[in-house]
PDB file of C-alpha atoms in Angstrom:
ATOM      1  CA  MET A   1       6.376  60.765   8.417  1.00  0.00           C
ATOM      2  CA  THR A   2       6.459  57.539  10.368  1.00  0.00           C
ATOM      3  CA  THR A   3       6.402  54.009   9.078  1.00  0.00           C
ATOM      4  CA  SER A   4       4.198  51.542  10.907  1.00  0.00           C
ATOM      5  CA  SER A   5       5.977  48.455  12.210  1.00  0.00           C
ATOM      6  CA  GLU A   6       2.703  46.567  12.579  1.00  0.00           C
ATOM      7  CA  PRO A   7       2.354  43.377  10.514  1.00  0.00           C
ATOM      8  CA  SER A   8       0.234  43.474   7.421  1.00  0.00           C
ATOM      9  CA  ALA A   9      -3.450  42.736   7.971  1.00  0.00           C
ATOM     10  CA  ASN A  10      -3.331  40.362   4.994  1.00  0.00           C
ATOM     11  CA  PRO A  11      -0.121  38.342   5.250  1.00  0.00           C
ATOM     12  CA  THR A  12       0.860  36.099   2.385  1.00  0.00           C
ATOM     13  CA  PRO A  13      -0.870  32.749   2.963  1.00  0.00           C
ATOM     14  CA  ARG A  14       1.299  29.791   3.760  1.00  0.00           C
ATOM     15  CA  GLY A  15       0.881  26.731   1.595  1.00  0.00           C
ATOM     16  CA  SER A  16       0.196  23.286   2.989  1.00  0.00           C
ATOM     17  CA  ILE A  17      -0.175  19.706   1.756  1.00  0.00           C
ATOM     18  CA  ALA A  18      -2.438  16.944   3.030  1.00  0.00           C
ATOM     19  CA  CYS A  19      -2.262  13.479   1.473  1.00  0.00           C
ATOM     20  CA  VAL A  20      -5.415  11.497   2.141  1.00  0.00           C
ATOM     21  CA  GLY A  21      -6.745   8.072   1.248  1.00  0.00           C
ATOM     22  CA  MET A  22      -9.945   7.577  -0.724  1.00  0.00           C
ATOM     23  CA  GLY A  23     -10.133   3.995   0.477  1.00  0.00           C
ATOM     24  CA  MET A  24     -10.781   1.121  -1.893  1.00  0.00           C
ATOM     25  CA  THR A  25     -14.563   1.156  -2.397  1.00  0.00           C
ATOM     26  CA  LEU A  26     -16.088   4.336  -3.770  1.00  0.00           C
ATOM     27  CA  GLY A  27     -17.740   6.542  -1.176  1.00  0.00           C
ATOM     28  CA  SER A  28     -18.019   4.024   1.642  1.00  0.00           C
ATOM     29  CA  HIS A  29     -14.358   4.182   2.718  1.00  0.00           C
ATOM     30  CA  LEU A  30     -13.784   7.949   2.775  1.00  0.00           C
ATOM     31  CA  THR A  31     -13.207   9.116   6.357  1.00  0.00           C
ATOM     32  CA  PRO A  32     -14.714  12.355   7.718  1.00  0.00           C
ATOM     33  CA  LEU A  33     -11.210  13.788   8.190  1.00  0.00           C
ATOM     34  CA  ALA A  34     -10.221  13.015   4.594  1.00  0.00           C
ATOM     35  CA  ARG A  35     -13.474  14.552   3.366  1.00  0.00           C
ATOM     36  CA  SER A  36     -12.710  17.687   5.400  1.00  0.00           C
ATOM     37  CA  HIS A  37      -9.237  18.031   3.865  1.00  0.00           C
ATOM     38  CA  ILE A  38     -10.758  17.694   0.385  1.00  0.00           C
ATOM     39  CA  LYS A  39     -13.441  20.308   0.956  1.00  0.00           C
ATOM     40  CA  GLN A  40     -11.069  22.832   2.559  1.00  0.00           C
ATOM     41  CA  ALA A  41      -8.340  22.544  -0.092  1.00  0.00           C
ATOM     42  CA  ASP A  42      -7.717  25.129  -2.789  1.00  0.00           C
ATOM     43  CA  VAL A  43      -6.612  22.490  -5.282  1.00  0.00           C
ATOM     44  CA  ILE A  44      -6.878  18.695  -5.449  1.00  0.00           C
ATOM     45  CA  PHE A  45      -4.430  16.310  -7.130  1.00  0.00           C
ATOM     46  CA  ALA A  46      -5.906  12.862  -7.659  1.00  0.00           C
ATOM     47  CA  ALA A  47      -4.302   9.469  -8.282  1.00  0.00           C
ATOM     48  CA  LEU A  48      -7.240   7.102  -8.225  1.00  0.00           C
ATOM     49  CA  SER A  49      -7.942   3.579  -9.385  1.00  0.00           C
ATOM     50  CA  ASP A  50     -10.964   4.247 -11.561  1.00  0.00           C
ATOM     51  CA  SER A  51     -12.277   7.084 -13.753  1.00  0.00           C
ATOM     52  CA  VAL A  52     -15.665   6.701 -12.057  1.00  0.00           C
ATOM     53  CA  VAL A  53     -14.036   7.401  -8.690  1.00  0.00           C
ATOM     54  CA  GLU A  54     -12.318  10.465 -10.152  1.00  0.00           C
ATOM     55  CA  THR A  55     -15.634  11.762 -11.511  1.00  0.00           C
ATOM     56  CA  TRP A  56     -17.188  11.272  -8.076  1.00  0.00           C
ATOM     57  CA  LEU A  57     -14.363  13.300  -6.502  1.00  0.00           C
ATOM     58  CA  GLN A  58     -14.914  16.115  -9.006  1.00  0.00           C
ATOM     59  CA  ARG A  59     -18.422  16.546  -7.621  1.00  0.00           C
ATOM     60  CA  MET A  60     -16.873  17.316  -4.229  1.00  0.00           C
ATOM     61  CA  HIS A  61     -14.431  19.985  -5.416  1.00  0.00           C
ATOM     62  CA  PRO A  62     -14.257  22.366  -8.409  1.00  0.00           C
ATOM     63  CA  ASP A  63     -10.495  22.025  -8.994  1.00  0.00           C
ATOM     64  CA  VAL A  64      -9.502  18.363  -9.268  1.00  0.00           C
ATOM     65  CA  ARG A  65      -6.394  17.662 -11.338  1.00  0.00           C
ATOM     66  CA  SER A  66      -5.822  14.070 -12.387  1.00  0.00           C
ATOM     67  CA  LEU A  67      -2.329  12.632 -12.046  1.00  0.00           C
ATOM     68  CA  GLN A  68      -3.075   9.584 -14.191  1.00  0.00           C
ATOM     69  CA  PRO A  69      -2.127  11.199 -17.567  1.00  0.00           C
ATOM     70  CA  TYR A  70       1.508  11.347 -16.442  1.00  0.00           C
ATOM     71  CA  TYR A  71       1.778   7.568 -16.752  1.00  0.00           C
ATOM     72  CA  ALA A  72       2.982   6.261 -20.117  1.00  0.00           C
ATOM     73  CA  GLU A  73       4.125   2.917 -21.476  1.00  0.00           C
ATOM     74  CA  GLY A  74       7.920   2.882 -21.632  1.00  0.00           C
ATOM     75  CA  LYS A  75       8.237   5.787 -19.176  1.00  0.00           C
ATOM     76  CA  SER A  76       9.772   5.068 -15.785  1.00  0.00           C
ATOM     77  CA  ARG A  77       7.186   5.229 -13.030  1.00  0.00           C
ATOM     78  CA  MET A  78       9.755   6.994 -10.850  1.00  0.00           C
ATOM     79  CA  LYS A  79       9.837   9.839 -13.398  1.00  0.00           C
ATOM     80  CA  THR A  80       6.057  10.016 -13.180  1.00  0.00           C
ATOM     81  CA  TYR A  81       6.092  10.039  -9.393  1.00  0.00           C
ATOM     82  CA  ARG A  82       8.679  12.833  -9.297  1.00  0.00           C
ATOM     83  CA  GLN A  83       6.496  14.859 -11.639  1.00  0.00           C
ATOM     84  CA  TRP A  84       3.598  14.386  -9.242  1.00  0.00           C
ATOM     85  CA  VAL A  85       5.696  15.729  -6.373  1.00  0.00           C
ATOM     86  CA  ALA A  86       6.800  18.727  -8.447  1.00  0.00           C
ATOM     87  CA  LEU A  87       3.214  19.543  -9.436  1.00  0.00           C
ATOM     88  CA  MET A  88       1.952  19.433  -5.860  1.00  0.00           C
ATOM     89  CA  MET A  89       4.903  21.371  -4.443  1.00  0.00           C
ATOM     90  CA  ALA A  90       4.482  24.135  -7.051  1.00  0.00           C
ATOM     91  CA  GLU A  91       1.023  24.860  -5.651  1.00  0.00           C
ATOM     92  CA  VAL A  92       2.188  24.559  -2.036  1.00  0.00           C
ATOM     93  CA  ARG A  93       4.955  27.096  -2.713  1.00  0.00           C
ATOM     94  CA  ALA A  94       2.359  29.374  -4.290  1.00  0.00           C
ATOM     95  CA  GLY A  95       0.643  29.506  -0.895  1.00  0.00           C
ATOM     96  CA  LYS A  96      -2.242  27.152  -1.635  1.00  0.00           C
ATOM     97  CA  ARG A  97      -3.820  24.498   0.523  1.00  0.00           C
ATOM     98  CA  VAL A  98      -3.161  21.371  -1.509  1.00  0.00           C
ATOM     99  CA  CYS A  99      -4.764  17.969  -1.034  1.00  0.00           C
ATOM    100  CA  GLY A 100      -3.394  14.854  -2.718  1.00  0.00           C
ATOM    101  CA  VAL A 101      -6.067  12.166  -2.924  1.00  0.00           C
ATOM    102  CA  PHE A 102      -4.840   8.611  -3.477  1.00  0.00           C
ATOM    103  CA  TYR A 103      -6.753   5.355  -3.745  1.00  0.00           C
ATOM    104  CA  GLY A 104      -6.590   3.105  -0.722  1.00  0.00           C
ATOM    105  CA  HIS A 105      -4.093   4.278   1.876  1.00  0.00           C
ATOM    106  CA  PRO A 106      -1.860   7.168   0.706  1.00  0.00           C
ATOM    107  CA  GLY A 107       1.198   5.702   2.407  1.00  0.00           C
ATOM    108  CA  ILE A 108       1.026   2.103   1.132  1.00  0.00           C
ATOM    109  CA  PHE A 109       2.746   1.310  -2.165  1.00  0.00           C
ATOM    110  CA  ALA A 110       2.819   5.039  -2.816  1.00  0.00           C
ATOM    111  CA  TRP A 111       6.153   6.843  -3.169  1.00  0.00           C
ATOM    112  CA  SER A 112       4.894  10.315  -4.043  1.00  0.00           C
ATOM    113  CA  PRO A 113       2.808  11.055  -0.904  1.00  0.00           C
ATOM    114  CA  HIS A 114       5.718  10.227   1.384  1.00  0.00           C
ATOM    115  CA  LYS A 115       8.116  12.267  -0.735  1.00  0.00           C
ATOM    116  CA  VAL A 116       5.938  15.355  -1.095  1.00  0.00           C
ATOM    117  CA  ILE A 117       5.392  15.430   2.677  1.00  0.00           C
ATOM    118  CA  GLU A 118       9.138  15.067   3.235  1.00  0.00           C
ATOM    119  CA  VAL A 119       9.921  17.922   0.817  1.00  0.00           C
ATOM    120  CA  ALA A 120       7.183  20.176   2.183  1.00  0.00           C
ATOM    121  CA  ARG A 121       8.291  19.735   5.789  1.00  0.00           C
ATOM    122  CA  ALA A 122      11.929  20.335   4.850  1.00  0.00           C
ATOM    123  CA  GLU A 123      10.866  23.680   3.335  1.00  0.00           C
ATOM    124  CA  GLY A 124       8.865  24.666   6.413  1.00  0.00           C
ATOM    125  CA  PHE A 125       5.367  23.967   5.105  1.00  0.00           C
ATOM    126  CA  GLU A 126       2.664  22.186   7.020  1.00  0.00           C
ATOM    127  CA  ALA A 127       2.283  18.625   5.731  1.00  0.00           C
ATOM    128  CA  HIS A 128       0.046  15.801   6.874  1.00  0.00           C
ATOM    129  CA  MET A 129      -0.944  12.273   5.864  1.00  0.00           C
ATOM    130  CA  ASP A 130      -4.373  10.917   6.735  1.00  0.00           C
ATOM    131  CA  PRO A 131      -4.708   7.108   6.556  1.00  0.00           C
ATOM    132  CA  GLY A 132      -7.268   5.343   4.434  1.00  0.00           C
ATOM    133  CA  ILE A 133      -8.673   1.839   4.122  1.00  0.00           C
ATOM    134  CA  SER A 134      -6.133  -0.078   2.046  1.00  0.00           C
ATOM    135  CA  ALA A 135      -6.224  -3.123  -0.203  1.00  0.00           C
ATOM    136  CA  GLU A 136      -4.565  -4.991   2.658  1.00  0.00           C
ATOM    137  CA  ASP A 137      -7.434  -4.131   5.013  1.00  0.00           C
ATOM    138  CA  CYS A 138      -9.986  -5.343   2.457  1.00  0.00           C
ATOM    139  CA  LEU A 139      -7.968  -8.495   1.837  1.00  0.00           C
ATOM    140  CA  TYR A 140      -8.109  -9.520   5.488  1.00  0.00           C
ATOM    141  CA  ALA A 141     -11.875  -8.980   5.582  1.00  0.00           C
ATOM    142  CA  ASP A 142     -12.729 -10.573   2.240  1.00  0.00           C
ATOM    143  CA  LEU A 143     -10.511 -13.646   2.665  1.00  0.00           C
ATOM    144  CA  GLY A 144     -11.231 -14.130   6.365  1.00  0.00           C
ATOM    145  CA  ILE A 145      -7.567 -13.860   7.349  1.00  0.00           C
ATOM    146  CA  ASP A 146      -6.432 -12.888  10.827  1.00  0.00           C
ATOM    147  CA  PRO A 147      -2.740 -11.949  10.505  1.00  0.00           C
ATOM    148  CA  GLY A 148      -2.281 -12.562  14.211  1.00  0.00           C
ATOM    149  CA  ARG A 149      -3.181 -16.240  13.999  1.00  0.00           C
ATOM    150  CA  PHE A 150      -0.219 -17.591  12.041  1.00  0.00           C
ATOM    151  CA  GLY A 151       1.664 -14.395  11.206  1.00  0.00           C
ATOM    152  CA  CYS A 152       1.751 -12.667   7.846  1.00  0.00           C
ATOM    153  CA  GLN A 153       4.583 -11.550   5.563  1.00  0.00           C
ATOM    154  CA  HIS A 154       4.147  -8.949   2.827  1.00  0.00           C
ATOM    155  CA  PHE A 155       6.499  -8.452  -0.108  1.00  0.00           C
ATOM    156  CA  GLU A 156       6.380  -6.525  -3.324  1.00  0.00           C
ATOM    157  CA  ALA A 157       6.813  -9.445  -5.721  1.00  0.00           C
ATOM    158  CA  SER A 158       9.820  -8.057  -7.602  1.00  0.00           C
ATOM    159  CA  GLN A 159      11.610  -7.273  -4.351  1.00  0.00           C
ATOM    160  CA  LEU A 160      11.314 -10.933  -3.432  1.00  0.00           C
ATOM    161  CA  LEU A 161      13.234 -11.781  -6.609  1.00  0.00           C
ATOM    162  CA  PHE A 162      15.774  -8.960  -6.549  1.00  0.00           C
ATOM    163  CA  TYR A 163      16.948  -9.580  -2.970  1.00  0.00           C
ATOM    164  CA  GLU A 164      17.619 -12.530  -0.702  1.00  0.00           C
ATOM    165  CA  ARG A 165      14.595 -12.634   1.572  1.00  0.00           C
ATOM    166  CA  ARG A 166      13.515 -15.298   4.044  1.00  0.00           C
ATOM    167  CA  ILE A 167      10.045 -16.778   3.699  1.00  0.00           C
ATOM    168  CA  ASP A 168       8.218 -18.441   6.587  1.00  0.00           C
ATOM    169  CA  PRO A 169       5.817 -21.002   5.026  1.00  0.00           C
ATOM    170  CA  ALA A 170       4.100 -21.518   8.394  1.00  0.00           C
ATOM    171  CA  GLY A 171       2.470 -18.084   8.031  1.00  0.00           C
ATOM    172  CA  TYR A 172       0.591 -16.267   5.288  1.00  0.00           C
ATOM    173  CA  LEU A 173       2.604 -14.768   2.434  1.00  0.00           C
ATOM    174  CA  VAL A 174       1.099 -11.802   0.565  1.00  0.00           C
ATOM    175  CA  LEU A 175       2.690 -10.774  -2.730  1.00  0.00           C
ATOM    176  CA  TRP A 176       1.836  -7.410  -4.259  1.00  0.00           C
ATOM    177  CA  GLN A 177       2.060  -6.378  -7.917  1.00  0.00           C
ATOM    178  CA  VAL A 178       2.705  -9.884  -9.205  1.00  0.00           C
ATOM    179  CA  GLY A 179       1.515  -8.782 -12.638  1.00  0.00           C
ATOM    180  CA  LEU A 180       4.634  -6.580 -12.784  1.00  0.00           C
ATOM    181  CA  VAL A 181       7.034  -9.070 -11.230  1.00  0.00           C
ATOM    182  CA  GLY A 182      10.594  -8.922 -12.503  1.00  0.00           C
ATOM    183  CA  ASP A 183      10.297  -5.498 -14.169  1.00  0.00           C
ATOM    184  CA  MET A 184      13.651  -3.824 -13.522  1.00  0.00           C
ATOM    185  CA  SER A 185      12.914  -0.864 -15.803  1.00  0.00           C
ATOM    186  CA  LEU A 186       9.896   0.496 -13.856  1.00  0.00           C
ATOM    187  CA  ALA A 187       8.559   1.372 -17.304  1.00  0.00           C
ATOM    188  CA  ARG A 188       6.123  -1.461 -18.014  1.00  0.00           C
ATOM    189  CA  PHE A 189       2.527  -1.978 -16.958  1.00  0.00           C
ATOM    190  CA  HIS A 190       2.807  -5.772 -16.962  1.00  0.00           C
ATOM    191  CA  THR A 191       5.243  -8.637 -17.455  1.00  0.00           C
ATOM    192  CA  GLY A 192       4.497 -11.991 -19.024  1.00  0.00           C
ATOM    193  CA  PRO A 193       4.276 -15.650 -17.977  1.00  0.00           C
ATOM    194  CA  ALA A 194       8.055 -16.192 -18.199  1.00  0.00           C
ATOM    195  CA  TYR A 195       8.580 -13.625 -15.444  1.00  0.00           C
ATOM    196  CA  ARG A 196       5.958 -15.234 -13.224  1.00  0.00           C
ATOM    197  CA  GLN A 197       7.654 -18.574 -13.820  1.00  0.00           C
ATOM    198  CA  VAL A 198      10.794 -17.134 -12.226  1.00  0.00           C
ATOM    199  CA  LEU A 199       8.656 -16.184  -9.234  1.00  0.00           C
ATOM    200  CA  VAL A 200       7.155 -19.679  -9.047  1.00  0.00           C
ATOM    201  CA  ASP A 201      10.647 -21.201  -9.181  1.00  0.00           C
ATOM    202  CA  ARG A 202      11.661 -18.988  -6.269  1.00  0.00           C
ATOM    203  CA  LEU A 203       8.553 -19.878  -4.264  1.00  0.00           C
ATOM    204  CA  SER A 204       9.006 -23.596  -4.945  1.00  0.00           C
ATOM    205  CA  ARG A 205      11.975 -23.529  -2.547  1.00  0.00           C
ATOM    206  CA  ASP A 206       9.450 -23.144   0.274  1.00  0.00           C
ATOM    207  CA  TYR A 207       6.141 -24.405  -1.124  1.00  0.00           C
ATOM    208  CA  PRO A 208       5.044 -27.535  -3.033  1.00  0.00           C
ATOM    209  CA  LEU A 209       3.967 -26.784  -6.593  1.00  0.00           C
ATOM    210  CA  ASP A 210       0.470 -28.113  -5.911  1.00  0.00           C
ATOM    211  CA  HIS A 211      -0.002 -25.646  -3.031  1.00  0.00           C
ATOM    212  CA  LYS A 212      -3.189 -23.633  -3.580  1.00  0.00           C
ATOM    213  CA  VAL A 213      -2.653 -19.892  -3.865  1.00  0.00           C
ATOM    214  CA  ILE A 214      -5.298 -17.170  -3.822  1.00  0.00           C
ATOM    215  CA  ILE A 215      -5.496 -14.422  -6.458  1.00  0.00           C
ATOM    216  CA  TYR A 216      -7.390 -11.484  -4.987  1.00  0.00           C
ATOM    217  CA  ARG A 217      -8.713  -8.125  -6.065  1.00  0.00           C
ATOM    218  CA  GLY A 218     -10.884  -5.956  -3.818  1.00  0.00           C
ATOM    219  CA  ALA A 219     -14.024  -4.168  -4.978  1.00  0.00           C
ATOM    220  CA  THR A 220     -13.582  -0.534  -6.038  1.00  0.00           C
ATOM    221  CA  LEU A 221     -17.239   0.209  -6.797  1.00  0.00           C
ATOM    222  CA  PRO A 222     -20.210  -0.489  -4.480  1.00  0.00           C
ATOM    223  CA  ILE A 223     -21.870  -2.626  -7.158  1.00  0.00           C
ATOM    224  CA  GLU A 224     -18.823  -4.913  -7.411  1.00  0.00           C
ATOM    225  CA  LYS A 225     -17.803  -7.922  -5.377  1.00  0.00           C
ATOM    226  CA  PRO A 226     -14.226  -8.956  -4.563  1.00  0.00           C
ATOM    227  CA  ARG A 227     -12.611 -11.165  -7.194  1.00  0.00           C
ATOM    228  CA  ILE A 228     -11.159 -14.311  -5.630  1.00  0.00           C
ATOM    229  CA  ARG A 229      -9.562 -17.154  -7.576  1.00  0.00           C
ATOM    230  CA  ARG A 230      -7.653 -20.199  -6.357  1.00  0.00           C
ATOM    231  CA  VAL A 231      -5.040 -21.970  -8.455  1.00  0.00           C
ATOM    232  CA  ALA A 232      -2.144 -24.328  -7.899  1.00  0.00           C
ATOM    233  CA  LEU A 233       1.192 -22.570  -7.528  1.00  0.00           C
ATOM    234  CA  ARG A 234       2.511 -24.273 -10.670  1.00  0.00           C
ATOM    235  CA  ASP A 235      -0.327 -22.699 -12.700  1.00  0.00           C
ATOM    236  CA  LEU A 236       0.336 -19.117 -11.621  1.00  0.00           C
ATOM    237  CA  PRO A 237       2.331 -18.188 -14.756  1.00  0.00           C
ATOM    238  CA  HIS A 238      -0.508 -19.276 -17.019  1.00  0.00           C
ATOM    239  CA  VAL A 239      -3.462 -17.317 -15.612  1.00  0.00           C
ATOM    240  CA  PRO A 240      -4.266 -13.686 -16.551  1.00  0.00           C
ATOM    241  CA  LEU A 241      -2.942 -11.470 -13.791  1.00  0.00           C
ATOM    242  CA  PRO A 242      -3.400  -7.674 -13.891  1.00  0.00           C
ATOM    243  CA  ALA A 243      -1.076  -5.563 -11.737  1.00  0.00           C
ATOM    244  CA  GLU A 244      -3.990  -4.689  -9.429  1.00  0.00           C
ATOM    245  CA  GLU A 245      -4.395  -8.281  -8.257  1.00  0.00           C
ATOM    246  CA  THR A 246      -2.636  -9.655  -5.206  1.00  0.00           C
ATOM    247  CA  VAL A 247      -1.406 -13.218  -4.628  1.00  0.00           C
ATOM    248  CA  VAL A 248      -1.784 -14.820  -1.213  1.00  0.00           C
ATOM    249  CA  LEU A 249      -0.102 -18.072  -0.190  1.00  0.00           C
ATOM    250  CA  PRO A 250      -1.788 -19.652   2.848  1.00  0.00           C
ATOM    251  CA  PRO A 251       0.404 -21.502   5.347  1.00  0.00           C
ATOM    252  CA  ALA A 252       1.974 -24.657   3.948  1.00  0.00           C
ATOM    253  CA  GLU A 253       3.417 -25.951   7.216  1.00  0.00           C
ATOM    254  CA  ALA A 254       2.272 -26.255  10.803  1.00  0.00           C
ATOM    255  CA  LEU A 255       3.780 -24.006  13.439  1.00  0.00           C
ATOM    256  CA  LYS A 256       6.678 -25.817  15.132  1.00  0.00           C
ATOM    257  CA  PRO A 257       7.017 -25.342  18.911  1.00  0.00           C
ATOM    258  CA  ASP A 258      10.392 -24.019  20.048  1.00  0.00           C
ATOM    259  CA  LEU A 259      10.896 -26.389  22.992  1.00  0.00           C
ATOM    260  CA  ALA A 260      14.091 -24.727  24.203  1.00  0.00           C
ATOM    261  CA  ILE A 261      12.468 -21.297  24.451  1.00  0.00           C
ATOM    262  CA  ARG A 262       9.384 -22.743  26.118  1.00  0.00           C
ATOM    263  CA  ALA A 263      11.581 -24.437  28.720  1.00  0.00           C
ATOM    264  CA  ARG A 264      13.320 -21.124  29.483  1.00  0.00           C
ATOM    265  CA  LEU A 265       9.980 -19.356  29.878  1.00  0.00           C
ATOM    266  CA  GLU A 266       8.662 -22.087  32.181  1.00  0.00           C
ATOM    267  CA  ALA A 267      11.785 -21.724  34.316  1.00  0.00           C
ATOM    268  CA  LEU A 268      11.215 -17.961  34.510  1.00  0.00           C
ATOM    269  CA  ASP A 269       7.595 -18.559  35.555  1.00  0.00           C
ATOM    270  CA  LYS A 270       8.783 -20.823  38.382  1.00  0.00           C
ATOM    271  CA  LEU A 271      11.241 -18.185  39.587  1.00  0.00           C
ATOM    272  CA  ASP A 272       8.545 -15.508  39.488  1.00  0.00           C
ATOM    273  CA  ASN A 273       6.142 -17.714  41.434  1.00  0.00           C
ATOM    274  CA  ALA A 274       8.813 -18.580  43.997  1.00  0.00           C
ATOM    275  CA  GLY A 275       9.620 -14.897  44.465  1.00  0.00           C
ATOM    276  CA  ALA A 276       5.933 -14.051  44.902  1.00  0.00           C
ATOM    277  CA  LEU A 277       5.566 -16.757  47.559  1.00  0.00           C
ATOM    278  CA  ALA A 278       8.621 -15.495  49.425  1.00  0.00           C
ATOM    279  CA  SER A 279       7.324 -11.915  49.439  1.00  0.00           C
ATOM    280  CA  GLY A 280       3.867 -12.975  50.524  1.00  0.00           C
ATOM    281  CA  GLU A 281       2.196 -11.847  47.291  1.00  0.00           C
ATOM    282  CA  ILE A 282       0.760 -15.357  46.903  1.00  0.00           C
ATOM    283  CA  GLY A 283      -0.934 -16.662  50.022  1.00  0.00           C
TER     284      GLY A 283
END
């Protein structure tokens, strides 16, 4: 009796994970590649911004598992995010094609997609992230901002308070999650006016208190329009501010020419031109 050394005709399937972005506005921002990952997956894990968006996703796939119930007031968000990774990896290890669907871009202000891809790759599984249209992309379009014109800095608002960071008031400053600013516990869904006052005090080192700031929230449903409000910096602690809204500070100063650097560059241009003349490149 001989034993065949040929591989099995039905090898155990290898699991995989793809983290894709739903975009910000329902339906219109989903890329063909993200749609393909969703349709080909065995199981979907969803962390989306709106229950309507989640219902729409459920029409695309029969096994959509919401990650939102793992949030809870008083529970550290890092604990929630680790649970998300564990849930997704359990299905990957079981040999399933898993797709994590996240609102906006899956790699922006999203710890779990990066971590689950890191863990999956370390264990030898195929893992991929597909970009999506983010809140930042919508912000540029809705507010008419070109980040290349004056430059643009982005900070998570609490990080700006917790660490010594340098602000350039000659460019745009975009602050994310201002409604949660100052939360060191990672267990709250919002912080109050006193916390935003600390932020205003920090910003007042670089901006006058009457400087107009923009409070922005992109549209998540096709029937919605972006929400855009403008208030003086001093009034920021006293306006309602959900965590989903973003604060933008337009430039408060003009760009200042660096005359020393410009002189060096002009000298280099003269040397280049002289060398071109000597070599006959310029007739």
